[in-house]
CSV table of C-alpha atoms and ligand atoms in Angstrom, one decimal:
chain,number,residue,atom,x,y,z
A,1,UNK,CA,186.4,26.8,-56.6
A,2,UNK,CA,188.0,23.7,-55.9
A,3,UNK,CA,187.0,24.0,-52.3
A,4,UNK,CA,183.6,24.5,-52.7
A,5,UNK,CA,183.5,21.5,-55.1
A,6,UNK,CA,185.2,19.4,-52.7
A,7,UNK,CA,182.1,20.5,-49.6
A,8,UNK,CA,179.5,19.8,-52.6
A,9,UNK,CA,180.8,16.5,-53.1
A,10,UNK,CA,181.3,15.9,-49.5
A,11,UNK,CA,177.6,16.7,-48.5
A,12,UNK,CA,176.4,14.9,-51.1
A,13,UNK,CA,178.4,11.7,-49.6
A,14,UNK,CA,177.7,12.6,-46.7
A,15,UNK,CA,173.9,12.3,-47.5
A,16,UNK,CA,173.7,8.5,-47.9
A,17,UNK,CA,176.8,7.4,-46.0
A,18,UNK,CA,177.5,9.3,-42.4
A,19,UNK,CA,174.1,11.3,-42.3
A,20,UNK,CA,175.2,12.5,-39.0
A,21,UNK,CA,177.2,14.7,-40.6
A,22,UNK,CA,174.7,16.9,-42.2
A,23,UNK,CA,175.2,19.5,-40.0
A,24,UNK,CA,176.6,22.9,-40.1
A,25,UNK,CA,180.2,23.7,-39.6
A,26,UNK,CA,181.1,20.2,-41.0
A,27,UNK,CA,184.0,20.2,-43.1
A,28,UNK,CA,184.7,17.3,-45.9
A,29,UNK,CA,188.1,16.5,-46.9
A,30,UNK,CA,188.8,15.1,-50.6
A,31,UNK,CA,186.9,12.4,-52.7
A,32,UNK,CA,189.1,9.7,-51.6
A,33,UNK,CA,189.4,10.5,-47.8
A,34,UNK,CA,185.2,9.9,-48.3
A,35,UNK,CA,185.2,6.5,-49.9
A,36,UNK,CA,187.9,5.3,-47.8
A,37,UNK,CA,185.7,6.0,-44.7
A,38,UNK,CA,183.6,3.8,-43.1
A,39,UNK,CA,179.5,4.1,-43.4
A,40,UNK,CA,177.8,4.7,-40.3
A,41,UNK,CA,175.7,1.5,-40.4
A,42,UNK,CA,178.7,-0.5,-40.2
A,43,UNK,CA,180.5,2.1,-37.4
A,44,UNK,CA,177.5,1.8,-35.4
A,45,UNK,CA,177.1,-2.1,-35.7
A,46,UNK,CA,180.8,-2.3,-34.5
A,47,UNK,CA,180.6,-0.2,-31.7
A,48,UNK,CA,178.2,-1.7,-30.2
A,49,UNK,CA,180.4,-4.4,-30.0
A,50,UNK,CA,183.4,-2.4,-28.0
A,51,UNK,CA,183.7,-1.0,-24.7
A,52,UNK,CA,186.0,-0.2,-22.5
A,53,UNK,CA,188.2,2.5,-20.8
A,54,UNK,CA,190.7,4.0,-23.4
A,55,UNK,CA,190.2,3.3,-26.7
A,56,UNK,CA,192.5,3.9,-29.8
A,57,UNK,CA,191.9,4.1,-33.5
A,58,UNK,CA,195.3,4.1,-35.2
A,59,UNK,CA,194.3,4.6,-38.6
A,60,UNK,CA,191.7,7.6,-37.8
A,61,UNK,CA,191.2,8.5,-41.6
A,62,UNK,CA,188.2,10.7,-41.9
A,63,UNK,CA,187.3,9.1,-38.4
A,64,UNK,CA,183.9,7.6,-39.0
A,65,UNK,CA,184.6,4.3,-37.4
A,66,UNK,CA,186.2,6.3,-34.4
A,67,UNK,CA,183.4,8.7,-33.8
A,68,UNK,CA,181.0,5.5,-33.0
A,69,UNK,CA,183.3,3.0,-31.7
A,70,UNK,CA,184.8,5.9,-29.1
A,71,UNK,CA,181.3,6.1,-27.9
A,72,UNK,CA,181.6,3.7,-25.1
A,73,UNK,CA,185.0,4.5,-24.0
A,74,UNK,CA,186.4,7.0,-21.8
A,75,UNK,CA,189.8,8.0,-23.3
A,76,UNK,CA,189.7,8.2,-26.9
A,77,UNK,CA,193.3,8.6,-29.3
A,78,UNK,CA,193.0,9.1,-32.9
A,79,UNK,CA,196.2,8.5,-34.8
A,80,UNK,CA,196.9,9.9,-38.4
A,81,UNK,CA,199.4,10.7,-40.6
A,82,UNK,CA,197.9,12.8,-42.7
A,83,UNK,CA,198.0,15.9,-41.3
A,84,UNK,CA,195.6,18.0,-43.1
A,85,UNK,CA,193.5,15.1,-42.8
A,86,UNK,CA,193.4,15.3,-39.3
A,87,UNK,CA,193.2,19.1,-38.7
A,88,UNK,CA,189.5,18.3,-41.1
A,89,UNK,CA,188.5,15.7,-38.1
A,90,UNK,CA,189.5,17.4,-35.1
A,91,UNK,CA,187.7,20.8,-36.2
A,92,UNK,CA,184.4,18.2,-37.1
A,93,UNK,CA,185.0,16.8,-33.7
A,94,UNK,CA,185.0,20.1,-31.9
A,95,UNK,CA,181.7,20.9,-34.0
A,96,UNK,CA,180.2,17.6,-32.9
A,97,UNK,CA,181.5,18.6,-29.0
A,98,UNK,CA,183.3,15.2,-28.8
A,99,UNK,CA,186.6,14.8,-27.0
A,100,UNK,CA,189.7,13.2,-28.1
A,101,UNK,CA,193.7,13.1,-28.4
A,102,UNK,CA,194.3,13.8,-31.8
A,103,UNK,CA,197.9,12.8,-32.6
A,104,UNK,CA,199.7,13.6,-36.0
A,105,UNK,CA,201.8,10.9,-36.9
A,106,UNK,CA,203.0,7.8,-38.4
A,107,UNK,CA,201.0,4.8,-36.5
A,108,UNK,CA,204.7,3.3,-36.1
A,109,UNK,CA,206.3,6.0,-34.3
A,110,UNK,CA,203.4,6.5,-32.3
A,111,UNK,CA,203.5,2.8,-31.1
A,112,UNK,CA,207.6,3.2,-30.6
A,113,UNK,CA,207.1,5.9,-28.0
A,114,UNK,CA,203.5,4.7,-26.7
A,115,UNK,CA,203.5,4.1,-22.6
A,116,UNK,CA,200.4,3.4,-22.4
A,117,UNK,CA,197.5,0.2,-22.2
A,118,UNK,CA,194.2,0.3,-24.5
A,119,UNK,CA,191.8,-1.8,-24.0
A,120,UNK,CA,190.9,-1.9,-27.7
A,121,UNK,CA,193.2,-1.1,-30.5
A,122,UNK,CA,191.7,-0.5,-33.8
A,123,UNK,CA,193.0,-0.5,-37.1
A,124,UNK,CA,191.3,0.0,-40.8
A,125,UNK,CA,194.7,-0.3,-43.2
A,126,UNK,CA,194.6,1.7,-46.4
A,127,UNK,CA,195.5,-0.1,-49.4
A,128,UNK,CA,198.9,0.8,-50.4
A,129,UNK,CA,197.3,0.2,-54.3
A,130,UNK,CA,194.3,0.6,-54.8
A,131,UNK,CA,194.3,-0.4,-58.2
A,132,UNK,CA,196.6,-3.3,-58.1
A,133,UNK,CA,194.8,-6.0,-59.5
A,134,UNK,CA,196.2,-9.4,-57.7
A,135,UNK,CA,195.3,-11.7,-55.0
A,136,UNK,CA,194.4,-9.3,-52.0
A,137,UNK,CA,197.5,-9.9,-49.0
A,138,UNK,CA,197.9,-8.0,-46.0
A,139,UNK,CA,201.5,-6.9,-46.9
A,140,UNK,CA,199.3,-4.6,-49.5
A,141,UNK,CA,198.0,-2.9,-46.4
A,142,UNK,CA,199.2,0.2,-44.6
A,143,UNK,CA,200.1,-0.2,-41.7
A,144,UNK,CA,201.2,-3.9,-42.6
A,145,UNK,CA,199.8,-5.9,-40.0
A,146,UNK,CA,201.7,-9.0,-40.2
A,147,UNK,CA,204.6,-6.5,-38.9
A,148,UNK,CA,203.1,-4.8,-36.1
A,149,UNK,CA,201.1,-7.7,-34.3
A,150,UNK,CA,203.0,-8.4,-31.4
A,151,UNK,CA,203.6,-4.8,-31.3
A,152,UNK,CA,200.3,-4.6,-30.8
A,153,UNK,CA,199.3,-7.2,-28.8
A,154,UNK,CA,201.7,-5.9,-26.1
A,155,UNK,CA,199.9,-3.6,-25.8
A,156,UNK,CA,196.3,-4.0,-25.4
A,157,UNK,CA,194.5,-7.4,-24.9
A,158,UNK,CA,192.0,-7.1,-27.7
A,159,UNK,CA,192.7,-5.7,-31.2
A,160,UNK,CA,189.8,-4.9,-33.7
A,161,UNK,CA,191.0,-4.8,-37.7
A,162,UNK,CA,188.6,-3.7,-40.4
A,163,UNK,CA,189.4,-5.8,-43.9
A,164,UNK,CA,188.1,-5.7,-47.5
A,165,UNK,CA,185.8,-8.2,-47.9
A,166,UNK,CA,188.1,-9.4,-50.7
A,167,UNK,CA,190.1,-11.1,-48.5
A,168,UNK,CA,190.4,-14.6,-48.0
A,169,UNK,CA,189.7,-16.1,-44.7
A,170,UNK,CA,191.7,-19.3,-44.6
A,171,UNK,CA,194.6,-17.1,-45.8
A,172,UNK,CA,193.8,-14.9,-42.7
A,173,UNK,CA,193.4,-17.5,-40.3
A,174,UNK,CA,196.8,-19.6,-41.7
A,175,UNK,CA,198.9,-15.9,-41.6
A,176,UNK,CA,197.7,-14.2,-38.6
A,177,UNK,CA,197.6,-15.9,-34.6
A,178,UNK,CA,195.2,-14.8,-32.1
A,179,UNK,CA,191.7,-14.2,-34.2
A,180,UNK,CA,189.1,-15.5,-31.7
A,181,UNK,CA,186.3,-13.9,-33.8
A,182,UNK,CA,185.7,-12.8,-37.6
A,183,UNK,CA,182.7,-10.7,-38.5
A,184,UNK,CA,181.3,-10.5,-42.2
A,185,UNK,CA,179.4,-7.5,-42.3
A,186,UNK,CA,176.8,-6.7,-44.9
A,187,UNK,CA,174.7,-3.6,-45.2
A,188,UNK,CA,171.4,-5.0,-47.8
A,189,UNK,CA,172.8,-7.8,-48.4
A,190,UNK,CA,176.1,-6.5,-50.2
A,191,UNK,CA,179.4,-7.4,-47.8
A,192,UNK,CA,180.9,-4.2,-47.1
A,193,UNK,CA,183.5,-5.6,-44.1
A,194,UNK,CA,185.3,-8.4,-42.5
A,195,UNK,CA,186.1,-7.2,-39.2
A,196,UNK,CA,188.8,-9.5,-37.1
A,197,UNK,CA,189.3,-9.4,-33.4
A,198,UNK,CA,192.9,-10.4,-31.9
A,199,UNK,CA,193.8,-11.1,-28.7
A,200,UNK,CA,196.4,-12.9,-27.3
A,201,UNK,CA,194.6,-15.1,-24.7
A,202,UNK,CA,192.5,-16.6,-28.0
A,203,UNK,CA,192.8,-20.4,-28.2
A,204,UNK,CA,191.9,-22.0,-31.1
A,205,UNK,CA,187.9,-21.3,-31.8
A,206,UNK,CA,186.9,-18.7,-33.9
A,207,UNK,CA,183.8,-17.5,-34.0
A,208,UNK,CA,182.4,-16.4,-37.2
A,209,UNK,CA,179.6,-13.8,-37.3
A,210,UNK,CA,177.8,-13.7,-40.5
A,211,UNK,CA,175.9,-10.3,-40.2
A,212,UNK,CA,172.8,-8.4,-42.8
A,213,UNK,CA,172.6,-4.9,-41.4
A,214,UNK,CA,169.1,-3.3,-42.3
A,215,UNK,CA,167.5,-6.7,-43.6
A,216,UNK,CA,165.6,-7.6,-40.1
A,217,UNK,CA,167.7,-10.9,-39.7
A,218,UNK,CA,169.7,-12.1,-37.5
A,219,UNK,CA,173.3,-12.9,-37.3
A,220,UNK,CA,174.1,-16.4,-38.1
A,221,UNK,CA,176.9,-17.7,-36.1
A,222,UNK,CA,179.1,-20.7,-36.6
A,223,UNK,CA,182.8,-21.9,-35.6
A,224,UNK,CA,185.3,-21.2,-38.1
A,225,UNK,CA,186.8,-25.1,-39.4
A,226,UNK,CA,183.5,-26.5,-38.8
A,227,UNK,CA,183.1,-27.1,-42.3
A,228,UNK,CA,186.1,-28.9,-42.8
A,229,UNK,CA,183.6,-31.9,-41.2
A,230,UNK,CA,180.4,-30.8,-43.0
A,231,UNK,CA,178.9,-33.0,-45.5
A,232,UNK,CA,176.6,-31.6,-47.7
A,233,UNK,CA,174.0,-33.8,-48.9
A,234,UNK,CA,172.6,-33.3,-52.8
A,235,UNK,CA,169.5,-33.1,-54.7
A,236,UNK,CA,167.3,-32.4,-58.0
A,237,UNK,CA,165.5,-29.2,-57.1
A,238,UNK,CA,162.3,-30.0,-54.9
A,239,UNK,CA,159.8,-27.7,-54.3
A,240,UNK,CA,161.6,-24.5,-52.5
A,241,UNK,CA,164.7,-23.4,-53.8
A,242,UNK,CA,167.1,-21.3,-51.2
A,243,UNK,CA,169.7,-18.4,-52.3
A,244,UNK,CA,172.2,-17.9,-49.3
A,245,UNK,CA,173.1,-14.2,-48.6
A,246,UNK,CA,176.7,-12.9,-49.2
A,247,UNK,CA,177.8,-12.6,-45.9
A,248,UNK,CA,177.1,-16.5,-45.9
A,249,UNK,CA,178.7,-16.7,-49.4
A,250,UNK,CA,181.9,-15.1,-48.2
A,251,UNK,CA,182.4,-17.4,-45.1
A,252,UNK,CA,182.2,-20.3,-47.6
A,253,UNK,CA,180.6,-22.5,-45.1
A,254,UNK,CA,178.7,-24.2,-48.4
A,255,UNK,CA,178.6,-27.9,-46.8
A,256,UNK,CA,177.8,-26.5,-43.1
A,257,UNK,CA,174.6,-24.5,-44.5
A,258,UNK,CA,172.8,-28.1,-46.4
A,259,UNK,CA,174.1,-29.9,-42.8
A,260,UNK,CA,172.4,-27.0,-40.8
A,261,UNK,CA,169.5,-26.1,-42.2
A,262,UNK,CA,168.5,-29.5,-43.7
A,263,UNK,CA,168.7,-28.3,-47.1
A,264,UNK,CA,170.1,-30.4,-50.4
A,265,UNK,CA,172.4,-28.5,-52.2
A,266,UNK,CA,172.0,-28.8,-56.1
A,267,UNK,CA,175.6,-29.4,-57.4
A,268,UNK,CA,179.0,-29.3,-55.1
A,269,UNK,CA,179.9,-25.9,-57.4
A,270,UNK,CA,176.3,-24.4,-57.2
A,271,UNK,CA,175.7,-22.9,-54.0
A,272,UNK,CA,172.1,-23.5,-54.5
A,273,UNK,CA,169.7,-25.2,-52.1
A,274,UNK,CA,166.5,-27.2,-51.8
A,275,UNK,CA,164.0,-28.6,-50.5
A,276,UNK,CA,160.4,-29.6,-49.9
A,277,UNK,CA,159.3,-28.2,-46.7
A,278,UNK,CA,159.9,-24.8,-45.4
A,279,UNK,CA,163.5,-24.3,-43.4
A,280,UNK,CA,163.1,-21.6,-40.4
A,281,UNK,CA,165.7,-18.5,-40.0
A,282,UNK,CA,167.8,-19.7,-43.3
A,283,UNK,CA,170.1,-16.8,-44.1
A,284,UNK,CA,168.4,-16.0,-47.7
A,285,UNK,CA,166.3,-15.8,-50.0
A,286,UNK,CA,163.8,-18.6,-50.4
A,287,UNK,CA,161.5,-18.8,-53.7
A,288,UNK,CA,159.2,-21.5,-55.0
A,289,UNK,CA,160.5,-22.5,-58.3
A,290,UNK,CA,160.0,-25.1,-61.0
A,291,UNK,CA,162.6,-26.4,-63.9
A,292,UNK,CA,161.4,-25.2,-67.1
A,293,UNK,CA,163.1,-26.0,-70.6
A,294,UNK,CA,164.6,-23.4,-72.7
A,295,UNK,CA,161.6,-23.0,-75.0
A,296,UNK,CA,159.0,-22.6,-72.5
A,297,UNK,CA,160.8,-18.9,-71.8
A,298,UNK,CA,158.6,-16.5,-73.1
A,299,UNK,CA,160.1,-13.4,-75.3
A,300,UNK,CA,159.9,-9.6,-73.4
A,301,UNK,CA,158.8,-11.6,-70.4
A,302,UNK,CA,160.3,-9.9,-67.2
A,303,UNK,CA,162.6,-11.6,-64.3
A,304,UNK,CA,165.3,-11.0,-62.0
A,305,UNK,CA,168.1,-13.5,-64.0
A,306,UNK,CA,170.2,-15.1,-61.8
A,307,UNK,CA,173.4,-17.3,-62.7
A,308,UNK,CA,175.0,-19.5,-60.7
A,309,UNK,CA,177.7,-22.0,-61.6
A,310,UNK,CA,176.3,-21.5,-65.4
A,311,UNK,CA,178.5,-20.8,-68.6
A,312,UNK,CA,176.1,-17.5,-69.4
A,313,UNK,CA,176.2,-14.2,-67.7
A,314,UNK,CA,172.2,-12.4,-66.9
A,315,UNK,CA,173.3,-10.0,-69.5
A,316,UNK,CA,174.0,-12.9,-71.9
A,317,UNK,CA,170.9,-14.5,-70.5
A,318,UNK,CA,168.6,-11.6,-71.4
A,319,UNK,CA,170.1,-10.9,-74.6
A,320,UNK,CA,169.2,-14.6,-75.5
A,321,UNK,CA,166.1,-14.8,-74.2
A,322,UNK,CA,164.9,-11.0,-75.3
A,323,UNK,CA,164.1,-10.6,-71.8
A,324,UNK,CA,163.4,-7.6,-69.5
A,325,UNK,CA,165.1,-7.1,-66.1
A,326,UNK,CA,163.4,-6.8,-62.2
A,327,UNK,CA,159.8,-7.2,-61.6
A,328,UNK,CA,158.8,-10.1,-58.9
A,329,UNK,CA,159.0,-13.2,-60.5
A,330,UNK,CA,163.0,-14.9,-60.5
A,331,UNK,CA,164.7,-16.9,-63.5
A,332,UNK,CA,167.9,-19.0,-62.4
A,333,UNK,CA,170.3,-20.4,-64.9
A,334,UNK,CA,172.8,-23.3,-63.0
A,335,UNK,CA,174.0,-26.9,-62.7
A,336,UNK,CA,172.6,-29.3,-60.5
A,337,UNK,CA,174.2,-33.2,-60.5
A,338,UNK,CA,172.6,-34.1,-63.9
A,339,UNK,CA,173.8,-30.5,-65.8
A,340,UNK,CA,172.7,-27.7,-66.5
A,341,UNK,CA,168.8,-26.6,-65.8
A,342,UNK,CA,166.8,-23.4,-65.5
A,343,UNK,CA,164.2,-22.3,-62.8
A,344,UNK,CA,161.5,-20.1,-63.0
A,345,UNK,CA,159.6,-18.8,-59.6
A,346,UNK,CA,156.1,-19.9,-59.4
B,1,LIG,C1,190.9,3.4,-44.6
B,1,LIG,S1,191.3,4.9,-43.9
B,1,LIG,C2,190.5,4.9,-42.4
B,1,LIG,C3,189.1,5.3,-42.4
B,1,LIG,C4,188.4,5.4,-41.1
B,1,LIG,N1,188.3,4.1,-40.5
B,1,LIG,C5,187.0,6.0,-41.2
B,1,LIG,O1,186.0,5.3,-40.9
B,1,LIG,O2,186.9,7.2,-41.5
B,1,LIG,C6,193.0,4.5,-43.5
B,1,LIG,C7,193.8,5.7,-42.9
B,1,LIG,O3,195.0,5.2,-42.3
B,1,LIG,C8,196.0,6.1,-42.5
B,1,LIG,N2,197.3,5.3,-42.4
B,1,LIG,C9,197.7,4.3,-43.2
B,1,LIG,N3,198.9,3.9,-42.8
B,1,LIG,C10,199.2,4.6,-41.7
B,1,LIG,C11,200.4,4.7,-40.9
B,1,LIG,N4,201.4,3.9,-41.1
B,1,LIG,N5,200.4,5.6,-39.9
B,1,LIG,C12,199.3,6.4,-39.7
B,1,LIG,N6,198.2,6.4,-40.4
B,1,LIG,C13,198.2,5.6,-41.5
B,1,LIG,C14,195.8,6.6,-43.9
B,1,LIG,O4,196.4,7.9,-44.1
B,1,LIG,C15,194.2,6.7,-44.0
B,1,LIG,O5,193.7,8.0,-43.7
C-alpha cells in the first residue's frame, strides 16, 4: 500500500514540477527524494548554460538537474550514495532511453579513485539538517564543499554548485576562491536557486545574473562589489513607485538599482523606489501610487497589502483596516526619510 502511495504522491509532484516525467514506466522514489529535486524550469535554464564533452553530477539525487544539464554533453556520470535511490533513476533513465554511468557511491570515494577530466562538475549538496534553524553555512552541506574544492578543481576547470537561496552571498564570496559567476534564479518571481560557477582561472569579477524564469524579462546583470561604490540617492514618493523582484532583492544591490535605473529610493532600509517619469527594463513591479492618510482607508475595501520596512505585518494590516485581500489595486505600508507613510495605487 505504501508503494502505491509513494507513485500517487510522486505523479502528483511530478505534475507541476518535472512534467516530463508523466510518462509510463516512471518510477518515483519517496516524498523527500521529490522535494529535494530540482524543477525542470530551473534544470532547463541551467543547462542551457553548460556544454561540453563529459559531464558529471556528483550529487545525482532523483537526477532532475542531470537529466537536462547532460543534454549537451557526450559522457555523462551520475554519482549517488543512495543506492536505492539510484537503482529509481537509472531504471527512469533506461525508460527515457538516455545514457549514462551510474555509479553507487560516496562522492568522496569516487573522487579518491577518479582518473579522469570533466569539463563540468556539478554539485546540489543536501542539507545535512534540514530543520536546523541557524545562519545557513556551507559546512551544513553534504558533500561539504569548503573540503573538496581543490579536489575538485583539479579536476575539471569549471565547477557548477546549486545553493539555497538562503545563503548569503558576501559570506560565499569571502569563504569560497574561484566564483567567476553567481546566478539567482527565480521561477514567478519567487528565488528558487543561487547557482555558483568555480573555476580556477577566475580573477577577481564576478558576474551576477539576476534571473525571472516564466515572467518574459530579462536577466539583469551586474558585477558582484559594484555596490560597495553605489550611491543611492533619496526621495518623497513622486509619481511611480517601483517594487524590485527577489532575485534583485537577494543580490542586495539596493544602492546600484536607484544609481542604475535613475530611481530615488524612499528610505536607506526601504527597498522602495521612485520617481516621476517612467524607467525602461527595471527588474519589477512599477505602480502609480499616491500617499494617503490612515483614515482615508476605506473598511472591506480590497488590495494586495504590502509591507516594507514597516512595524505591521499585511495580516496585521488587514485586520486593522477590515480589509480584503488580492484584487488589482495595491496598498503599501513603509518608511520613507520623514517616517512612516502609506500608498494606495491609483
Ligand atoms: C539535493 S539532492 C540532489 C537533487 C538533484 N540535483 C535533482 O535535481 O534531482 C542531493 C543528493 O546528494 C546526495 N549526497 C549528499 N552527500 C553525498 C555524498 N557525500 N556522496 C554522494 N552523494 C551524496 C544525497 O543522497 C542526495 O540524494
Amino acid at each position: 500500500m505504501s508503494e502505491i502511495v509513494q507513485q500517487i504522491k510522486g505523479k502528483q509532484v511530478a505534475q507541476k514540477k518535472f512534467p516530463f516525467l508523466m510518462k509510463e514506466g516512471i518510477i518515483f522514489p519517496p516524498q523527500l527524494n521529490l522535494e529535494q529535486s530540482s524543477s525542470e524550469q530551473t534544470a532547463i535554464y541551467k543547462s542551457g548554460i553548460l556544454k561540453g564533452k563529459n559531464f558529471v553530477d556528483l550529487t545525482s539525487g532523483f537526477g532532475i538537474d542531470a537529466y537536462y544539464l547532460s543534454r549537451n554533453f557526450e559522457k555523462t556520470t551520475l554519482v549517488e550514495q543512495n543506492s536505492a535511490l539510484l537503482e529509481i533513476v537509472k531504471h527512469n533513465w533506461e525508460v527515457l532511453e538516455k545514457k549514462a554511468s551510474f555509479i553507487n557511491e560516496k562522492l568522496e570515494d569516487f573522487l579518491d579513485q577518479n582518473k579522469e577530466y570533466f569539463d563540468v562538475i556539478y554539485l546540489d549538496p543536501a542539507r545535512r539538517d534540514e530543520h536546523k534553524n541557524k545562519v545557513f553555512l556551507l559546512e551544513d552541506l553534504s558533500p561539504d564543499i569548503l573540503e573538496i574544492r581543490e579536489k575538485l578543481l583539479s579536476i575539471s576547470d569549471q565547477v557548477v554548485i546549486k545553493l539555497s537561496p538562503l545563503i548569503d552571498l558576501k559570506y560565499l564570496v569571502s569563504v569560497l576562491p574561484g566564483i567567476f559567476r553567481i546566478d539567482i534564479v527565480a521561477v514567478k518571481n519567487d528565488v528558487k536557486e543561487v547557482v555558483i560557477f568555480l573555476s580556477n582561472t577566475a580573477d577577481h569579477t564576478i558576474v551576477c545574473n539576476c534571473v525571472n524564469l516564466e515572467s518574459g524579462e530579462d536577466t539583469f546583470t551586474f558585477q558582484f562589489g559594484e555596490e560597495e561604490n553605489a550611491r543611492a540617492e533619496y526621495s518623497e514618493p513622486e509619481r511611480l513607485i517601483y517594487i524590485p523582484n527577489h532575485s534583485i532583492l537577494k543580490s542586495g544591490i539596493f544602492n546600484l538599482i536607484s544609481e542604475k535605473f535613475r530611481l530615488k529610493k524612499l528610505h536607506p532600509n526601504t527597498h522602495l523606489y521612485t520617481s516621476s517619469d517612467r524607467a525602461d527594463n527595471f527588474p519589477g513591479r512599477i505602480i502609480e501610487m499616491e500617499v494617503v492618510e490612515s483614515k482615508n482607508i476605506k473598511k472591506k475595501d480590497q488590495f494586495n497589502i504590502i509591507s516594507k520596512n514597516h512595524p505591521l505585518k499585511p495580516e496585521e494590516i488587514k485586520k486593522k483596516y477590515s480589509l480584503k485581500d488580492g484584487g488589482e489595486n495595491y496598498l503599501i505600508f513603509t518608511q520613507s526619510k520623514k517616517g512612516k507613510i502609506i500608498l494606495k495605487s491609483v
